[in-house]
Amino acid sequence: MNRGAALEDYIEEDKYRAEISSLNREICSLTERLNEKEYVDKFNPFDNPTEYKGFSGNYAKIIPELENQNVCIPLEPDYQERRNLRRFYSIGGWSMIFQFVMTTALARLALNLILFILHMISPNMDTGMLYDYMRGSSIVVSLNMLIYLVCNVLNAFIGMKWAGIKPVSVINTKNFSFGNAVQYCMAALFLWVIAIYASNGVNDILSKYGYNTFIDQSGVGKTVLGTVIITLYNCVIAPITEELFFRGMLLKVFSRANQRFAIFSTAVFFGLAHGNIPQFLLAFLLGILLANITMKHSSIIPAITVHIFINTFSTVFGYLSDAEPEVQQVAMLLLFAAAILGMIMLLVFHGENRTPSTTPKQSTRGLSVALGSIPFCISFVIQVIYMVYILGSNS
């Protein structure tokens, strides 16, 4: 063999080696890509662009492996993930049960204790007369204010501690301006008007069957002090403590995997907690708006602002029922004008901030998992039964 042929064979062999080496590198690269797991952001594990970023918290509390390595989240949660997620729904359920039992038991206990003391002081007065006295004075409304204040705040902080939520995180407000406050308050006013007409319609239907959906508050706290306490509770204390419980704790607990489910479920519980149909309708509609703005600004401060406004407006408007007909007509005209403006504000907000949608993976981690939580289901059933009981007692 001559030198030219040998050199040509060497070049050809070297060419094959280079090609083989290149193929080996390509095979190695493809193998690495096939073995590589999908990267998952533990603060946005479902990659849902419609959700409010950062509100749901660290999903590594549900799937601990997210802290150390990339994990592909399956369409259906496995046993351990389902169990960990159900724990948060149970925390919310237990909190609702504790809040209901504590307020009901403490109210009954305190009422009976005061009745016993008054009966000791005035043995000649029967129980009915003593109760009417308590109802007309500031005693009953004072008890109501103190009991709900303590129970809402206590259960909110217990729930946050249980779920690992820092209390300061629910008031770290982002991008909330005076213009936002006006927009949200006017939108809430429109929902208030809608709820009033809806509750009147429901009452008209049920009244044909002997049921009255409205709670008789006549004769309650008719003293000056009683009126002051009712106004203070309705306009300040109730909005702050209820927002701390429902949007500060419950909304965060329920939104671990599905913000849309959290918005509607907390709105339902918020409505049921009021114990009657008219307030349920308003609280449910308002609860959806309050949950959205809480998620948007990552704080309960905007929701507290709107809640204070709508409760104060409702209280002041209620006092106008005793005003002159001319004054009432002017007030109604102003109300309808404000409601139209509120409808526009609500449409603008909804156009810019739509309620989060649900991805296929999230849909398997919302209601279907929550229904597996016994405390979640019991809390719902208790609230429904109580509302039916109140409706029946007004028949």
Short mmCIF file of C-alpha atoms in Angstrom, two decimals:
data_model
loop_
_atom_site.label_atom_id
_atom_site.label_comp_id
_atom_site.label_asym_id
_atom_site.label_seq_id
_atom_site.Cartn_x
_atom_site.Cartn_y
_atom_site.Cartn_z
CA MET A 1 0.00 0.00 0.00
CA ASN A 2 1.39 3.39 -0.93
CA ARG A 3 1.61 6.31 1.46
CA GLY A 4 -1.27 8.19 -0.26
CA ALA A 5 -3.70 5.33 0.27
CA ALA A 6 -2.66 4.92 3.91
CA LEU A 7 -3.11 8.65 4.56
CA GLU A 8 -6.55 8.58 2.93
CA ASP A 9 -7.62 5.62 5.09
CA TYR A 10 -6.41 7.45 8.24
CA ILE A 11 -8.40 10.59 7.34
CA GLU A 12 -11.49 8.52 6.62
CA GLU A 13 -11.14 6.66 9.93
CA ASP A 14 -10.66 9.95 11.81
CA LYS A 15 -13.80 11.32 10.12
CA TYR A 16 -15.81 8.34 11.36
CA ARG A 17 -14.46 8.80 14.85
CA ALA A 18 -15.51 12.46 14.83
CA GLU A 19 -18.98 11.51 13.63
CA ILE A 20 -19.30 8.79 16.27
CA SER A 21 -18.13 11.21 18.97
CA SER A 22 -20.67 13.79 17.81
CA LEU A 23 -23.45 11.19 17.86
CA ASN A 24 -22.43 10.11 21.34
CA ARG A 25 -22.61 13.70 22.58
CA GLU A 26 -26.06 14.11 20.98
CA ILE A 27 -27.28 10.86 22.55
CA CYS A 28 -25.97 12.00 25.94
CA SER A 29 -27.68 15.37 25.56
CA LEU A 30 -31.01 13.77 24.61
CA THR A 31 -30.73 11.33 27.50
CA GLU A 32 -30.18 14.19 29.95
CA ARG A 33 -33.16 16.08 28.53
CA LEU A 34 -35.38 13.02 28.78
CA ASN A 35 -34.32 12.36 32.35
CA GLU A 36 -34.63 16.01 33.35
CA LYS A 37 -37.80 16.79 35.33
CA GLU A 38 -39.98 19.78 34.68
CA TYR A 39 -39.04 22.86 36.73
CA VAL A 40 -41.80 23.88 39.14
CA ASP A 41 -41.94 27.21 40.96
CA LYS A 42 -42.98 26.38 44.52
CA PHE A 43 -44.81 29.71 44.77
CA ASN A 44 -46.60 29.19 41.45
CA PRO A 45 -46.60 25.40 40.98
CA PHE A 46 -49.54 25.27 38.54
CA ASP A 47 -48.24 28.04 36.26
CA ASN A 48 -51.65 29.76 36.21
CA PRO A 49 -51.28 33.29 34.76
CA THR A 50 -54.79 34.30 35.88
CA GLU A 51 -54.04 33.86 39.59
CA TYR A 52 -52.77 36.58 41.91
CA LYS A 53 -49.05 35.92 42.26
CA GLY A 54 -47.62 35.30 45.69
CA PHE A 55 -50.92 35.04 47.56
CA SER A 56 -51.24 31.27 47.83
CA GLY A 57 -47.95 30.81 49.64
CA ASN A 58 -45.29 28.12 49.42
CA TYR A 59 -46.64 24.89 47.91
CA ALA A 60 -43.66 23.06 49.35
CA LYS A 61 -45.77 22.78 52.50
CA ILE A 62 -47.95 20.43 50.45
CA ILE A 63 -45.16 18.79 48.40
CA PRO A 64 -41.95 19.05 50.50
CA GLU A 65 -39.79 17.82 47.57
CA LEU A 66 -40.28 21.21 45.90
CA GLU A 67 -37.78 22.69 48.36
CA ASN A 68 -34.85 20.57 47.16
CA GLN A 69 -35.52 19.36 43.63
CA ASN A 70 -37.64 19.78 40.55
CA VAL A 71 -40.82 17.74 40.77
CA CYS A 72 -43.40 17.21 38.07
CA ILE A 73 -46.86 17.75 39.59
CA PRO A 74 -49.25 15.11 38.21
CA LEU A 75 -52.78 15.76 37.02
CA GLU A 76 -54.22 13.91 40.01
CA PRO A 77 -52.66 14.42 43.46
CA ASP A 78 -51.13 11.32 45.01
CA TYR A 79 -52.07 10.09 48.47
CA GLN A 80 -49.50 12.18 50.38
CA GLU A 81 -50.21 15.41 48.49
CA ARG A 82 -53.96 14.93 48.90
CA ARG A 83 -53.50 14.30 52.61
CA ASN A 84 -51.32 17.39 53.12
CA LEU A 85 -53.69 19.57 51.12
CA ARG A 86 -56.72 18.22 52.96
CA ARG A 87 -55.07 19.30 56.19
CA PHE A 88 -55.42 22.95 55.19
CA TYR A 89 -59.08 22.51 54.28
CA SER A 90 -59.55 20.86 57.69
CA ILE A 91 -57.89 23.82 59.42
CA GLY A 92 -60.43 26.11 57.80
CA GLY A 93 -63.27 23.74 58.67
CA TRP A 94 -62.23 23.42 62.31
CA SER A 95 -61.86 27.20 62.56
CA MET A 96 -65.42 27.66 61.29
CA ILE A 97 -66.71 25.01 63.73
CA PHE A 98 -64.87 26.59 66.68
CA GLN A 99 -66.14 30.04 65.73
CA PHE A 100 -69.76 28.88 65.49
CA VAL A 101 -69.72 26.77 68.66
CA MET A 102 -67.89 29.38 70.70
CA THR A 103 -70.15 32.27 69.71
CA THR A 104 -73.32 30.22 70.23
CA ALA A 105 -72.22 28.68 73.54
CA LEU A 106 -70.76 31.88 74.99
CA ALA A 107 -73.83 33.90 73.99
CA ARG A 108 -76.16 31.39 75.66
CA LEU A 109 -73.96 31.09 78.75
CA ALA A 110 -73.56 34.84 79.21
CA LEU A 111 -77.27 35.48 78.63
CA ASN A 112 -78.33 32.87 81.19
CA LEU A 113 -75.79 34.14 83.71
CA ILE A 114 -77.03 37.72 83.45
CA LEU A 115 -80.65 36.56 83.60
CA PHE A 116 -79.80 34.65 86.79
CA ILE A 117 -78.14 37.71 88.34
CA LEU A 118 -81.05 39.99 87.41
CA HIS A 119 -83.52 37.45 88.76
CA MET A 120 -81.60 37.42 92.05
CA ILE A 121 -81.82 41.21 92.19
CA SER A 122 -85.48 41.38 91.13
CA PRO A 123 -87.10 38.06 92.11
CA ASN A 124 -90.60 39.40 91.41
CA MET A 125 -89.90 39.83 87.68
CA ASP A 126 -90.41 36.81 85.42
CA THR A 127 -87.87 35.65 82.86
CA GLY A 128 -89.76 37.17 79.92
CA MET A 129 -89.77 40.62 81.49
CA LEU A 130 -86.08 40.39 82.34
CA TYR A 131 -85.21 39.31 78.81
CA ASP A 132 -87.20 42.19 77.32
CA TYR A 133 -85.31 44.55 79.60
CA MET A 134 -81.95 43.11 78.50
CA ARG A 135 -82.98 43.23 74.85
CA GLY A 136 -84.06 46.85 75.02
CA SER A 137 -81.04 48.01 77.00
CA SER A 138 -77.39 47.87 75.98
CA ILE A 139 -76.77 44.47 77.65
CA VAL A 140 -77.55 42.12 74.75
CA VAL A 141 -75.80 44.25 72.11
CA SER A 142 -72.74 44.63 74.37
CA LEU A 143 -72.54 40.87 74.85
CA ASN A 144 -72.91 40.32 71.11
CA MET A 145 -70.10 42.77 70.36
CA LEU A 146 -67.67 41.33 72.91
CA ILE A 147 -68.35 37.69 72.04
CA TYR A 148 -67.94 38.10 68.27
CA LEU A 149 -64.90 40.33 68.72
CA VAL A 150 -63.12 37.77 70.90
CA CYS A 151 -64.18 34.70 68.87
CA ASN A 152 -63.35 36.16 65.44
CA VAL A 153 -59.94 37.44 66.50
CA LEU A 154 -59.03 34.39 68.59
CA ASN A 155 -60.01 31.86 65.93
CA ALA A 156 -58.32 33.90 63.20
CA PHE A 157 -55.00 33.87 65.03
CA ILE A 158 -55.33 30.20 66.02
CA GLY A 159 -56.04 29.28 62.38
CA MET A 160 -53.09 31.32 61.12
CA LYS A 161 -50.77 29.78 63.71
CA TRP A 162 -52.02 26.29 62.81
CA ALA A 163 -51.52 26.88 59.08
CA GLY A 164 -48.14 28.58 59.47
CA ILE A 165 -49.35 31.98 58.27
CA LYS A 166 -47.59 35.04 59.69
CA PRO A 167 -50.22 37.57 60.89
CA VAL A 168 -48.18 40.47 59.52
CA SER A 169 -48.47 38.97 56.03
CA VAL A 170 -52.20 39.73 55.88
CA ILE A 171 -51.67 43.49 56.25
CA ASN A 172 -48.65 44.03 53.98
CA THR A 173 -50.63 46.03 51.43
CA LYS A 174 -49.44 46.36 47.83
CA ASN A 175 -50.44 49.11 45.37
CA PHE A 176 -53.59 50.29 47.15
CA SER A 177 -54.56 53.90 46.46
CA PHE A 178 -57.41 56.24 47.33
CA GLY A 179 -58.73 55.78 43.80
CA ASN A 180 -58.85 52.03 44.34
CA ALA A 181 -60.76 52.55 47.59
CA VAL A 182 -63.39 54.71 45.87
CA GLN A 183 -63.76 52.22 43.02
CA TYR A 184 -64.20 49.25 45.36
CA CYS A 185 -66.62 51.06 47.68
CA MET A 186 -68.87 52.13 44.80
CA ALA A 187 -68.78 48.60 43.34
CA ALA A 188 -69.78 47.23 46.76
CA LEU A 189 -72.64 49.73 46.92
CA PHE A 190 -73.99 48.39 43.65
CA LEU A 191 -73.83 44.83 45.03
CA TRP A 192 -75.65 46.05 48.16
CA VAL A 193 -78.53 47.38 46.04
CA ILE A 194 -78.68 44.14 44.04
CA ALA A 195 -78.73 42.10 47.26
CA ILE A 196 -81.55 44.24 48.72
CA TYR A 197 -83.80 43.64 45.71
CA ALA A 198 -82.85 39.96 45.53
CA SER A 199 -83.62 39.40 49.23
CA ASN A 200 -86.94 41.21 48.87
CA GLY A 201 -87.82 38.93 45.97
CA VAL A 202 -86.87 35.80 47.92
CA ASN A 203 -88.87 37.01 50.91
CA ASP A 204 -91.94 37.64 48.73
CA ILE A 205 -91.76 34.08 47.41
CA LEU A 206 -91.20 32.41 50.80
CA SER A 207 -93.80 34.57 52.54
CA LYS A 208 -96.45 32.84 50.42
CA TYR A 209 -95.53 29.65 52.26
CA GLY A 210 -95.56 31.28 55.69
CA TYR A 211 -91.85 32.04 56.03
CA ASN A 212 -90.24 35.38 56.83
CA THR A 213 -86.58 35.75 55.88
CA PHE A 214 -86.01 39.03 57.69
CA ILE A 215 -84.84 39.05 61.32
CA ASP A 216 -86.88 41.22 63.68
CA GLN A 217 -84.47 43.69 65.31
CA SER A 218 -87.14 45.99 66.71
CA GLY A 219 -86.67 46.80 70.36
CA VAL A 220 -82.99 45.81 70.41
CA GLY A 221 -80.63 48.28 72.09
CA LYS A 222 -83.01 51.22 71.97
CA THR A 223 -81.16 53.17 74.65
CA VAL A 224 -78.60 55.80 73.67
CA LEU A 225 -75.75 53.58 74.83
CA GLY A 226 -77.26 50.60 73.01
CA THR A 227 -77.48 52.58 69.77
CA VAL A 228 -73.86 53.70 70.11
CA ILE A 229 -72.67 50.13 70.70
CA ILE A 230 -74.67 48.76 67.75
CA THR A 231 -73.26 51.47 65.47
CA LEU A 232 -69.71 50.89 66.74
CA TYR A 233 -69.99 47.15 66.23
CA ASN A 234 -71.64 47.26 62.80
CA CYS A 235 -69.45 50.01 61.37
CA VAL A 236 -66.02 49.29 62.87
CA ILE A 237 -65.57 46.15 64.97
CA ALA A 238 -67.48 43.67 62.77
CA PRO A 239 -65.72 44.72 59.52
CA ILE A 240 -62.25 44.49 61.07
CA THR A 241 -62.73 41.20 62.94
CA GLU A 242 -64.70 39.49 60.15
CA GLU A 243 -62.10 40.42 57.54
CA LEU A 244 -59.34 39.16 59.81
CA PHE A 245 -61.11 35.82 60.11
CA PHE A 246 -62.57 35.29 56.62
CA ARG A 247 -60.11 37.04 54.30
CA GLY A 248 -57.08 37.14 56.59
CA MET A 249 -57.09 33.51 57.66
CA LEU A 250 -59.73 31.44 55.85
CA LEU A 251 -59.03 32.77 52.34
CA LYS A 252 -55.30 32.11 52.66
CA VAL A 253 -55.86 28.63 54.07
CA PHE A 254 -58.25 27.63 51.27
CA SER A 255 -56.17 29.13 48.43
CA ARG A 256 -53.18 26.80 48.68
CA ALA A 257 -53.95 25.00 45.43
CA ASN A 258 -56.93 26.80 43.86
CA GLN A 259 -57.61 30.51 44.30
CA ARG A 260 -60.93 30.40 42.48
CA PHE A 261 -62.23 27.71 44.84
CA ALA A 262 -60.97 29.76 47.81
CA ILE A 263 -62.82 32.88 46.63
CA PHE A 264 -66.19 31.18 46.24
CA SER A 265 -65.94 28.86 49.24
CA THR A 266 -65.06 31.69 51.63
CA ALA A 267 -67.88 33.79 50.15
CA VAL A 268 -70.33 30.95 50.87
CA PHE A 269 -69.08 30.54 54.44
CA PHE A 270 -69.14 34.31 54.93
CA GLY A 271 -72.75 34.39 53.84
CA LEU A 272 -73.79 31.40 55.94
CA ALA A 273 -72.14 32.89 59.03
CA HIS A 274 -74.70 35.71 59.00
CA GLY A 275 -77.48 33.20 59.61
CA ASN A 276 -80.25 34.60 57.43
CA ILE A 277 -81.08 34.79 53.73
CA PRO A 278 -81.00 38.60 53.20
CA GLN A 279 -77.56 38.93 54.77
CA PHE A 280 -76.38 35.74 53.08
CA LEU A 281 -77.11 37.21 49.65
CA LEU A 282 -75.24 40.43 50.41
CA ALA A 283 -72.35 38.71 52.19
CA PHE A 284 -71.91 36.16 49.38
CA LEU A 285 -71.81 38.79 46.62
CA LEU A 286 -69.66 41.12 48.69
CA GLY A 287 -67.44 38.23 49.76
CA ILE A 288 -66.45 37.52 46.14
CA LEU A 289 -65.41 41.15 45.63
CA LEU A 290 -63.60 41.34 48.98
CA ALA A 291 -61.68 38.13 48.25
CA ASN A 292 -60.57 39.41 44.85
CA ILE A 293 -59.30 42.73 46.17
CA THR A 294 -57.61 40.99 49.11
CA MET A 295 -55.72 38.75 46.69
CA LYS A 296 -54.96 41.63 44.34
CA HIS A 297 -53.38 43.77 47.07
CA SER A 298 -52.18 40.81 49.21
CA SER A 299 -53.78 42.43 52.27
CA ILE A 300 -57.07 42.67 54.18
CA ILE A 301 -56.77 46.47 54.49
CA PRO A 302 -58.69 47.16 51.23
CA ALA A 303 -61.40 44.67 52.25
CA ILE A 304 -61.69 46.27 55.70
CA THR A 305 -62.06 49.69 54.06
CA VAL A 306 -64.88 48.48 51.79
CA HIS A 307 -66.55 46.54 54.60
CA ILE A 308 -66.56 49.58 56.89
CA PHE A 309 -67.99 51.73 54.10
CA ILE A 310 -70.83 49.38 53.16
CA ASN A 311 -71.81 48.68 56.79
CA THR A 312 -71.74 52.38 57.64
CA PHE A 313 -73.77 53.23 54.56
CA SER A 314 -76.30 50.50 55.39
CA THR A 315 -76.60 51.75 58.99
CA VAL A 316 -77.09 55.39 57.98
CA PHE A 317 -79.55 54.46 55.24
CA GLY A 318 -81.51 52.43 57.77
CA TYR A 319 -81.94 55.50 59.95
CA LEU A 320 -83.57 57.28 56.99
CA SER A 321 -86.59 54.97 57.27
CA ASP A 322 -87.91 57.35 59.94
CA ALA A 323 -87.25 60.47 57.86
CA GLU A 324 -89.79 62.57 55.94
CA PRO A 325 -91.05 61.13 52.61
CA GLU A 326 -89.37 63.93 50.67
CA VAL A 327 -86.02 63.13 52.27
CA GLN A 328 -86.47 59.43 51.50
CA GLN A 329 -87.23 60.17 47.84
CA VAL A 330 -84.08 62.28 47.48
CA ALA A 331 -82.05 59.56 49.21
CA MET A 332 -83.41 56.91 46.82
CA LEU A 333 -82.54 59.01 43.77
CA LEU A 334 -79.01 59.51 45.06
CA LEU A 335 -78.77 55.80 45.83
CA PHE A 336 -79.75 54.76 42.31
CA ALA A 337 -77.29 57.25 40.80
CA ALA A 338 -74.52 55.88 43.03
CA ALA A 339 -75.53 52.30 42.17
CA ILE A 340 -75.21 53.00 38.44
CA LEU A 341 -71.77 54.48 39.02
CA GLY A 342 -70.92 51.46 41.14
CA MET A 343 -72.01 49.11 38.36
CA ILE A 344 -69.61 50.87 35.99
CA MET A 345 -66.83 50.67 38.58
CA LEU A 346 -67.48 46.96 39.06
CA LEU A 347 -67.39 46.28 35.31
CA VAL A 348 -64.12 48.19 35.01
CA PHE A 349 -62.62 46.21 37.89
CA HIS A 350 -63.85 42.92 36.47
CA GLY A 351 -62.43 43.78 33.07
CA GLU A 352 -59.00 44.47 34.54
CA ASN A 353 -59.02 41.84 37.28
CA ARG A 354 -60.96 38.76 36.35
CA THR A 355 -61.60 36.12 38.97
CA PRO A 356 -58.82 33.50 38.62
CA SER A 357 -59.62 30.55 36.40
CA THR A 358 -58.75 26.96 37.23
CA THR A 359 -56.28 24.73 35.41
CA PRO A 360 -56.97 20.98 35.02
CA LYS A 361 -54.45 20.19 37.75
CA GLN A 362 -56.03 22.70 40.12
CA SER A 363 -59.54 21.40 39.50
CA THR A 364 -58.51 18.06 41.04
CA ARG A 365 -57.20 19.85 44.14
CA GLY A 366 -60.16 22.09 44.99
CA LEU A 367 -63.65 20.96 45.93
CA SER A 368 -62.92 17.27 45.32
CA VAL A 369 -60.19 17.30 47.99
CA ALA A 370 -62.08 19.64 50.33
CA LEU A 371 -65.06 17.27 50.37
CA GLY A 372 -62.70 14.63 51.76
CA SER A 373 -62.17 16.85 54.82
CA ILE A 374 -64.69 15.94 57.54
CA PRO A 375 -64.33 19.29 59.41
CA PHE A 376 -64.88 21.21 56.15
CA CYS A 377 -68.11 19.31 55.43
CA ILE A 378 -69.36 19.47 59.04
CA SER A 379 -68.82 23.22 59.23
CA PHE A 380 -70.85 23.70 56.04
CA VAL A 381 -73.69 21.44 57.23
CA ILE A 382 -73.85 23.16 60.64
CA GLN A 383 -74.17 26.60 59.06
CA VAL A 384 -76.87 25.46 56.64
CA ILE A 385 -78.88 23.73 59.38
CA TYR A 386 -78.66 26.83 61.55
CA MET A 387 -79.91 29.06 58.74
CA VAL A 388 -82.82 26.69 58.07
CA TYR A 389 -83.58 26.69 61.81
CA ILE A 390 -83.66 30.51 61.87
CA LEU A 391 -85.91 30.53 58.81
CA GLY A 392 -88.25 28.00 60.43
CA SER A 393 -88.40 29.93 63.69
CA ASN A 394 -89.61 33.00 61.77
CA SER A 395 -92.50 31.14 60.14
#
